[in-house]
Amino acid sequence: MAETVQRLRGTFFTLNVNSLLNLAGGIAVLVAIIATLQRVFESGGTYFFQTLGFGLAQGAIFALVALGYTMVYGIIELINFAHGDVFTLGAFFSLAMMPLFGLNPSSSGAGVILPLLGLFVITMLFCALVNITIERVAYRPLRHAPRLAPLITAIGMSSLLEGVMFIWRGPFNLAYPDFLPEQQLSLGGGITIAAKAVFVIILALILMVGLTFFINRSKLGKAMRATAQDRDAAQLMGININRTISATFFIGAALAGAGGIIYGLYYNSVAAFDGFAYGLYAFTAAVFGGIGNVPGAALGGFMIGVIAAMSDGYFTVAWTRPLIFGILIFVLVFRPTGLLGMRVPEK
Amino acid sequence: MALLEISGIDVFYGRVQALHGESLEVDQGEVVALIGSNGAGKTTTLRTISGLHHPVRGTIKFDGKDITRSEPQNIVNLGICQSPEGRRLFTRMSVLDNLRMGAYTRRNQADIKKDMDRVFELFPRLKERLNQIAGTLSGGEQQMCAMGRALMAKPKLLMLDEPSLGLAPILVETIFQIVREINAQGTPVLLVEQNATKALEVAHRGYVLETGNIVHSGTGKELLSSKEVQTAYLGM
């Protein structure tokens, strides 16, 4: 009897707490949306679209980085904390390679397109090689160790990369050349968007569409999906697991490397520790969209980008970071599978 | 020389020994049943043959080649394929993609197409469900998909782990009928089963595994009529 009462009380209590939390969460989101809308109407359309353009551009970069987090998580269930620093390394490396392609801070016009393309290729390749080396030395030997062990080596790898970049170029913000056109594109009705933002968004979208095609159509892409879904079964199909995992690190880092260049071109400044915070934003984006889910990471990236820009533009910059990580906690508590998170069918 | 020769393998999970000097053979054209209770080491045997575990002692030879230390993908390439315990389909892929994954190591598209048609002949149901997501299939259909996927590798030896587990009695009949058919078309089968009676009826020969040791072996008929096997495994 006493037991039954206890159990009933238990059910009642948990029910109550859950619904209360849900209610509080719903109200918080509603208040935030109303407050934002109010300020949006106060400051007018031009400002809104500029903020939106900035948000989408920064979101595109988050998305490129988030894809690497989510792909690696999908296949070996590891948060590769070094990923954000591979992204910064892309910016640093491309900066150092510029003279090789005849690029200097005063270059401009259509003449930069070809060298820039070469810069992208070599940087993406470099970052990819760094990342598969990291996997080989820091994660693969720990594949059968408890999950915490590779997570700690991942944090160690992150510190190592930051240290290398710190020693290489010092703690300062490095100027990154500004090759992109500065003008505003008019969308009619007094609404304008920066050409720079459009460039960044389009470039990121091209890379993401390419990735999606690769994962869905190519044999290696299918092997990656199969390995992510069931590693033993994938091995029984004759898939070389180590090669597939390396390929995942390769592609994720190539996207991060491209993201690093785009970051440099967009913000015109980069520092050794930028990747830490940026990586955490991108990680939040990956969780927001559903960790392990590729379209989710892209969607999460754009959403976090826009939310951060709105917070910067309509509230205060100081609250943006707490807001973003508040979202991270919020998602982990209420919807751990994220926006597009998959419900795995029962076996 | 037999097609598959396992001699004296010891396999460990950490410190726990799962197989104690197990030896067995599968010959061309045979259906061989491996029966035994839960935890006897049946699945471990198949996983070891596939290279997911490596024995500490003993050897495994296939087609005259030593595969004791080979990696799983190389073993698939040599022609051993299994439909694993619990089916292990790629639940978020379509039936068609699952079947294609089965042919992962093969290049010749025309040959793959031919085997795809053969799988549809054996399992007409799969053809109806081609674009359905594998995780949403019924249990019986999932089993068919898993067997079809294994066949898509065009195996020289097909290993089936508990193909009848959790299926309705009528489907169990169908599955064993199909095992016979696959064998009649020329593929040797190593069959792991809890349903010992059914397995031994289909099998040319059988082995009885008990806590990692082979305790009986013989033709299917011999084992079916053996007093010890009857009381311990056939529930008579």
Short mmCIF file of C-alpha atoms in Angstrom, two decimals, chain A residues 1-323:
data_model
loop_
_atom_site.label_atom_id
_atom_site.label_comp_id
_atom_site.label_asym_id
_atom_site.label_seq_id
_atom_site.Cartn_x
_atom_site.Cartn_y
_atom_site.Cartn_z
CA MET A 1 0.00 0.00 0.00
CA ALA A 2 2.66 2.45 1.09
CA GLU A 3 4.64 1.45 -1.95
CA THR A 4 1.75 2.18 -4.30
CA VAL A 5 1.26 5.59 -2.75
CA GLN A 6 4.97 6.27 -3.15
CA ARG A 7 4.89 5.23 -6.78
CA LEU A 8 1.82 7.33 -7.51
CA ARG A 9 3.41 10.29 -5.83
CA GLY A 10 6.53 9.71 -7.92
CA THR A 11 4.56 9.74 -11.17
CA PHE A 12 2.61 12.79 -10.15
CA PHE A 13 5.75 14.63 -9.16
CA THR A 14 7.71 13.95 -12.36
CA LEU A 15 4.69 14.76 -14.50
CA ASN A 16 4.30 18.02 -12.69
CA VAL A 17 7.95 19.05 -12.99
CA ASN A 18 8.05 18.16 -16.68
CA SER A 19 4.94 20.08 -17.61
CA LEU A 20 6.06 23.06 -15.51
CA LEU A 21 9.43 23.07 -17.26
CA ASN A 22 7.73 22.83 -20.64
CA LEU A 23 5.45 25.72 -19.76
CA ALA A 24 8.37 27.86 -18.54
CA GLY A 25 10.34 27.04 -21.68
CA GLY A 26 7.42 27.92 -23.94
CA ILE A 27 6.87 31.24 -22.16
CA ALA A 28 10.58 32.11 -22.37
CA VAL A 29 10.65 31.49 -26.13
CA LEU A 30 7.43 33.48 -26.62
CA VAL A 31 8.71 36.46 -24.60
CA ALA A 32 11.97 36.45 -26.57
CA ILE A 33 10.12 36.43 -29.90
CA ILE A 34 7.74 39.23 -28.87
CA ALA A 35 10.58 41.39 -27.51
CA THR A 36 12.55 40.90 -30.74
CA LEU A 37 9.55 41.70 -32.96
CA GLN A 38 8.87 44.87 -31.01
CA ARG A 39 12.42 46.10 -31.56
CA VAL A 40 12.37 45.03 -35.20
CA PHE A 41 9.32 47.21 -35.85
CA GLU A 42 10.89 50.12 -34.00
CA SER A 43 14.09 50.16 -36.06
CA GLY A 44 12.69 49.52 -39.53
CA GLY A 45 13.21 47.21 -42.49
CA THR A 46 16.61 48.32 -43.79
CA TYR A 47 18.29 47.57 -40.50
CA PHE A 48 16.45 44.30 -40.19
CA PHE A 49 17.57 43.01 -43.58
CA GLN A 50 21.14 44.04 -42.96
CA THR A 51 21.13 42.18 -39.69
CA LEU A 52 19.52 39.20 -41.36
CA GLY A 53 22.14 39.21 -44.14
CA PHE A 54 24.91 39.34 -41.58
CA GLY A 55 23.26 36.55 -39.60
CA LEU A 56 22.88 34.31 -42.64
CA ALA A 57 26.50 34.87 -43.67
CA GLN A 58 27.82 34.10 -40.23
CA GLY A 59 25.37 31.21 -40.05
CA ALA A 60 26.77 29.83 -43.31
CA ILE A 61 30.21 29.69 -41.71
CA PHE A 62 28.78 28.08 -38.54
CA ALA A 63 27.08 25.54 -40.78
CA LEU A 64 30.31 24.62 -42.59
CA VAL A 65 32.01 24.00 -39.26
CA ALA A 66 28.98 22.28 -37.72
CA LEU A 67 28.94 19.75 -40.57
CA GLY A 68 32.34 18.45 -39.50
CA TYR A 69 31.22 18.07 -35.90
CA THR A 70 28.08 16.27 -36.86
CA MET A 71 29.65 13.93 -39.43
CA VAL A 72 32.35 12.81 -37.02
CA TYR A 73 29.83 12.42 -34.22
CA GLY A 74 27.57 10.42 -36.51
CA ILE A 75 30.26 7.92 -37.34
CA ILE A 76 32.25 7.46 -34.11
CA GLU A 77 30.14 9.29 -31.50
CA LEU A 78 32.96 11.62 -30.59
CA ILE A 79 32.80 15.40 -30.26
CA ASN A 80 35.98 16.35 -32.07
CA PHE A 81 36.86 19.43 -30.03
CA ALA A 82 39.90 20.04 -32.21
CA HIS A 83 37.56 20.72 -35.13
CA GLY A 84 37.11 24.43 -34.29
CA ASP A 85 40.88 24.84 -34.27
CA VAL A 86 41.30 23.03 -37.57
CA PHE A 87 38.95 25.74 -38.85
CA THR A 88 41.22 28.54 -37.50
CA LEU A 89 44.21 26.67 -38.86
CA GLY A 90 42.55 26.96 -42.28
CA ALA A 91 42.51 30.73 -41.95
CA PHE A 92 46.12 30.83 -40.70
CA PHE A 93 47.43 28.45 -43.34
CA SER A 94 45.66 30.23 -46.19
CA LEU A 95 47.08 33.53 -44.98
CA ALA A 96 50.59 32.09 -45.12
CA MET A 97 50.02 30.55 -48.57
CA MET A 98 48.77 33.76 -50.21
CA PRO A 99 52.16 34.90 -51.58
CA LEU A 100 52.48 31.52 -53.27
CA PHE A 101 49.40 32.34 -55.33
CA GLY A 102 50.49 35.92 -55.96
CA LEU A 103 47.83 37.31 -53.64
CA ASN A 104 48.58 40.35 -51.47
CA PRO A 105 46.41 42.70 -49.42
CA SER A 106 46.05 45.12 -52.33
CA SER A 107 44.87 42.50 -54.84
CA SER A 108 41.33 42.99 -56.00
CA GLY A 109 38.94 42.58 -58.90
CA ALA A 110 38.25 39.52 -61.04
CA GLY A 111 41.96 38.64 -61.10
CA VAL A 112 41.75 37.16 -57.59
CA ILE A 113 39.21 34.50 -58.49
CA LEU A 114 41.59 31.87 -59.88
CA PRO A 115 44.31 32.24 -57.23
CA LEU A 116 41.59 32.20 -54.57
CA LEU A 117 40.29 28.94 -55.98
CA GLY A 118 43.80 27.47 -55.72
CA LEU A 119 44.04 28.78 -52.18
CA PHE A 120 40.80 27.02 -51.28
CA VAL A 121 41.97 23.71 -52.71
CA ILE A 122 45.36 23.69 -51.00
CA THR A 123 43.93 24.87 -47.65
CA MET A 124 41.13 22.32 -47.66
CA LEU A 125 43.65 19.60 -48.46
CA PHE A 126 46.00 20.75 -45.71
CA CYS A 127 43.28 20.88 -43.05
CA ALA A 128 42.01 17.48 -44.15
CA LEU A 129 45.47 15.95 -43.78
CA VAL A 130 45.90 17.52 -40.34
CA ASN A 131 42.53 16.17 -39.23
CA ILE A 132 43.07 12.60 -40.43
CA THR A 133 46.45 12.67 -38.68
CA ILE A 134 44.71 13.77 -35.48
CA GLU A 135 42.27 10.90 -35.82
CA ARG A 136 45.10 8.46 -36.49
CA VAL A 137 47.26 9.42 -33.50
CA ALA A 138 44.75 10.66 -30.93
CA TYR A 139 41.42 8.89 -31.49
CA ARG A 140 41.98 5.58 -33.29
CA PRO A 141 44.18 4.05 -30.58
CA LEU A 142 41.38 4.83 -28.12
CA ARG A 143 38.52 3.49 -30.18
CA HIS A 144 37.74 0.73 -27.70
CA ALA A 145 38.53 2.81 -24.62
CA PRO A 146 35.76 4.33 -22.47
CA ARG A 147 34.07 7.24 -24.26
CA LEU A 148 35.59 9.87 -21.98
CA ALA A 149 39.15 9.03 -23.03
CA PRO A 150 39.00 10.20 -26.68
CA LEU A 151 36.98 13.22 -25.56
CA ILE A 152 39.89 14.27 -23.36
CA THR A 153 42.46 13.71 -26.10
CA ALA A 154 40.20 15.79 -28.36
CA ILE A 155 40.42 18.69 -25.91
CA GLY A 156 44.16 18.11 -25.75
CA MET A 157 44.42 18.24 -29.54
CA SER A 158 42.45 21.47 -29.52
CA SER A 159 44.92 23.04 -27.05
CA LEU A 160 47.83 21.71 -29.07
CA LEU A 161 46.61 23.31 -32.30
CA GLU A 162 45.90 26.59 -30.54
CA GLY A 163 49.39 26.48 -29.02
CA VAL A 164 51.00 25.87 -32.40
CA MET A 165 49.15 28.80 -33.96
CA PHE A 166 49.97 30.97 -30.95
CA ILE A 167 53.69 30.24 -31.25
CA TRP A 168 53.56 30.66 -35.03
CA ARG A 169 51.84 34.06 -35.23
CA GLY A 170 51.47 35.32 -31.66
CA PRO A 171 48.34 36.29 -29.71
CA PHE A 172 47.27 39.20 -31.91
CA ASN A 173 44.49 39.63 -34.39
CA LEU A 174 46.01 39.12 -37.83
CA ALA A 175 44.73 41.24 -40.68
CA TYR A 176 43.14 39.09 -43.38
CA PRO A 177 43.06 40.70 -46.84
CA ASP A 178 39.75 42.01 -48.09
CA PHE A 179 39.23 40.62 -51.58
CA LEU A 180 35.46 40.73 -51.63
CA PRO A 181 33.44 43.59 -53.16
CA GLU A 182 32.22 46.11 -50.58
CA GLN A 183 29.04 47.38 -52.20
CA GLN A 184 25.49 46.83 -51.05
CA LEU A 185 23.12 45.02 -53.38
CA SER A 186 19.69 46.56 -53.60
CA LEU A 187 16.72 44.19 -53.29
CA GLY A 188 14.21 46.96 -54.01
CA GLY A 189 12.10 48.94 -51.59
CA GLY A 190 15.15 50.42 -49.91
CA ILE A 191 16.22 46.98 -48.73
CA THR A 192 19.89 46.20 -49.26
CA ILE A 193 22.16 43.29 -48.50
CA ALA A 194 25.97 43.30 -48.48
CA ALA A 195 27.51 41.67 -51.56
CA LYS A 196 30.03 40.08 -49.21
CA ALA A 197 27.30 38.28 -47.31
CA VAL A 198 25.75 37.02 -50.53
CA PHE A 199 29.12 35.68 -51.65
CA VAL A 200 29.67 33.85 -48.36
CA ILE A 201 26.19 32.34 -48.32
CA ILE A 202 26.40 31.16 -51.94
CA LEU A 203 29.84 29.65 -51.49
CA ALA A 204 28.79 27.79 -48.36
CA LEU A 205 25.62 26.54 -50.05
CA ILE A 206 27.62 25.21 -53.00
CA LEU A 207 29.89 23.28 -50.64
CA MET A 208 26.91 21.91 -48.70
CA VAL A 209 25.02 20.82 -51.79
CA GLY A 210 28.18 19.12 -53.02
CA LEU A 211 28.53 17.33 -49.70
CA THR A 212 24.91 16.18 -49.74
CA PHE A 213 25.30 14.75 -53.24
CA PHE A 214 28.49 13.03 -52.20
CA ILE A 215 26.94 11.43 -49.11
CA ASN A 216 23.78 10.33 -50.89
CA ARG A 217 25.18 9.20 -54.20
CA SER A 218 28.81 8.13 -53.97
CA LYS A 219 29.90 4.71 -52.84
CA LEU A 220 32.11 6.17 -50.12
CA GLY A 221 29.23 8.36 -48.96
CA LYS A 222 27.02 5.30 -48.66
CA ALA A 223 29.76 3.49 -46.78
CA MET A 224 29.89 6.44 -44.39
CA ARG A 225 26.16 6.32 -43.78
CA ALA A 226 26.24 2.55 -43.33
CA THR A 227 29.12 2.76 -40.87
CA ALA A 228 27.31 5.46 -38.91
CA GLN A 229 24.19 3.31 -38.68
CA ASP A 230 25.78 -0.01 -37.72
CA ARG A 231 29.53 -0.43 -37.68
CA ASP A 232 29.59 -4.23 -37.35
CA ALA A 233 27.06 -4.71 -40.13
CA ALA A 234 29.05 -2.31 -42.32
CA GLN A 235 32.16 -4.42 -41.76
CA LEU A 236 30.20 -7.53 -42.73
CA MET A 237 29.41 -5.82 -46.06
CA GLY A 238 33.14 -5.57 -46.72
CA ILE A 239 33.46 -1.88 -45.86
CA ASN A 240 36.90 -0.85 -44.63
CA ILE A 241 35.96 0.93 -41.42
CA ASN A 242 39.25 2.70 -40.82
CA ARG A 243 39.31 4.11 -44.31
CA THR A 244 35.70 5.25 -44.03
CA ILE A 245 36.34 6.98 -40.71
CA SER A 246 39.43 8.68 -42.15
CA ALA A 247 37.34 9.86 -45.10
CA THR A 248 34.83 11.38 -42.69
CA PHE A 249 37.56 13.33 -40.88
CA PHE A 250 38.98 14.33 -44.26
CA ILE A 251 35.73 15.77 -45.59
CA GLY A 252 34.76 17.45 -42.32
CA ALA A 253 38.13 19.18 -42.11
CA ALA A 254 38.07 20.21 -45.77
CA LEU A 255 34.79 22.01 -45.10
CA ALA A 256 36.24 23.57 -41.95
CA GLY A 257 39.30 24.72 -43.92
CA ALA A 258 37.05 26.34 -46.53
CA GLY A 259 35.13 27.87 -43.62
CA GLY A 260 38.38 29.27 -42.27
CA ILE A 261 39.14 31.13 -45.49
CA ILE A 262 35.57 32.38 -45.78
CA TYR A 263 35.78 33.56 -42.16
CA GLY A 264 38.98 35.48 -42.95
CA LEU A 265 37.51 37.01 -46.11
CA TYR A 266 34.34 38.03 -44.31
CA TYR A 267 35.69 39.41 -41.03
CA ASN A 268 39.17 40.44 -42.34
CA SER A 269 40.74 39.43 -39.06
CA VAL A 270 41.70 36.17 -37.39
CA ALA A 271 43.40 35.20 -34.13
CA ALA A 272 44.82 31.95 -32.77
CA PHE A 273 42.01 31.38 -30.29
CA ASP A 274 39.07 32.37 -32.53
CA GLY A 275 38.28 28.75 -33.27
CA PHE A 276 37.51 27.94 -29.67
CA ALA A 277 34.46 30.17 -29.34
CA TYR A 278 33.48 29.78 -32.99
CA GLY A 279 33.79 26.02 -32.65
CA LEU A 280 31.50 26.04 -29.64
CA TYR A 281 28.93 28.08 -31.57
CA ALA A 282 29.15 25.63 -34.43
CA PHE A 283 28.88 22.74 -31.99
CA THR A 284 25.73 24.34 -30.57
CA ALA A 285 24.43 24.61 -34.13
CA ALA A 286 25.11 20.90 -34.67
CA VAL A 287 23.26 19.99 -31.46
CA PHE A 288 20.44 22.40 -32.31
CA GLY A 289 19.91 20.74 -35.68
CA GLY A 290 20.33 17.24 -34.26
CA ILE A 291 23.83 15.91 -33.68
CA GLY A 292 24.74 13.28 -36.25
CA ASN A 293 22.27 14.71 -38.78
CA VAL A 294 23.84 16.41 -41.81
CA PRO A 295 20.93 18.60 -43.02
CA GLY A 296 20.28 19.39 -39.34
CA ALA A 297 23.78 20.82 -38.93
CA ALA A 298 23.28 23.10 -41.93
CA LEU A 299 19.90 24.27 -40.67
CA GLY A 300 21.21 24.68 -37.11
CA GLY A 301 24.16 26.71 -38.41
CA PHE A 302 21.96 29.21 -40.24
CA MET A 303 19.56 29.47 -37.29
CA ILE A 304 22.27 30.05 -34.71
CA GLY A 305 23.86 32.59 -37.06
CA VAL A 306 20.63 34.54 -37.39
CA ILE A 307 19.77 34.30 -33.69
CA ALA A 308 23.26 35.55 -32.75
CA ALA A 309 23.01 38.43 -35.26
CA MET A 310 19.56 39.43 -33.99
CA SER A 311 20.81 39.35 -30.42
CA ASP A 312 23.82 41.46 -31.41
CA GLY A 313 21.72 43.85 -33.45
CA TYR A 314 18.63 44.31 -31.29
CA PHE A 315 19.83 43.60 -27.76
CA THR A 316 23.41 43.72 -26.57
CA VAL A 317 26.47 41.86 -27.77
CA ALA A 318 27.30 40.92 -24.19
CA TRP A 319 24.19 38.73 -23.98
CA THR A 320 24.73 36.88 -27.24
CA ARG A 321 27.03 34.24 -25.87
CA PRO A 322 24.86 33.45 -22.82
CA LEU A 323 21.89 33.30 -25.16
#
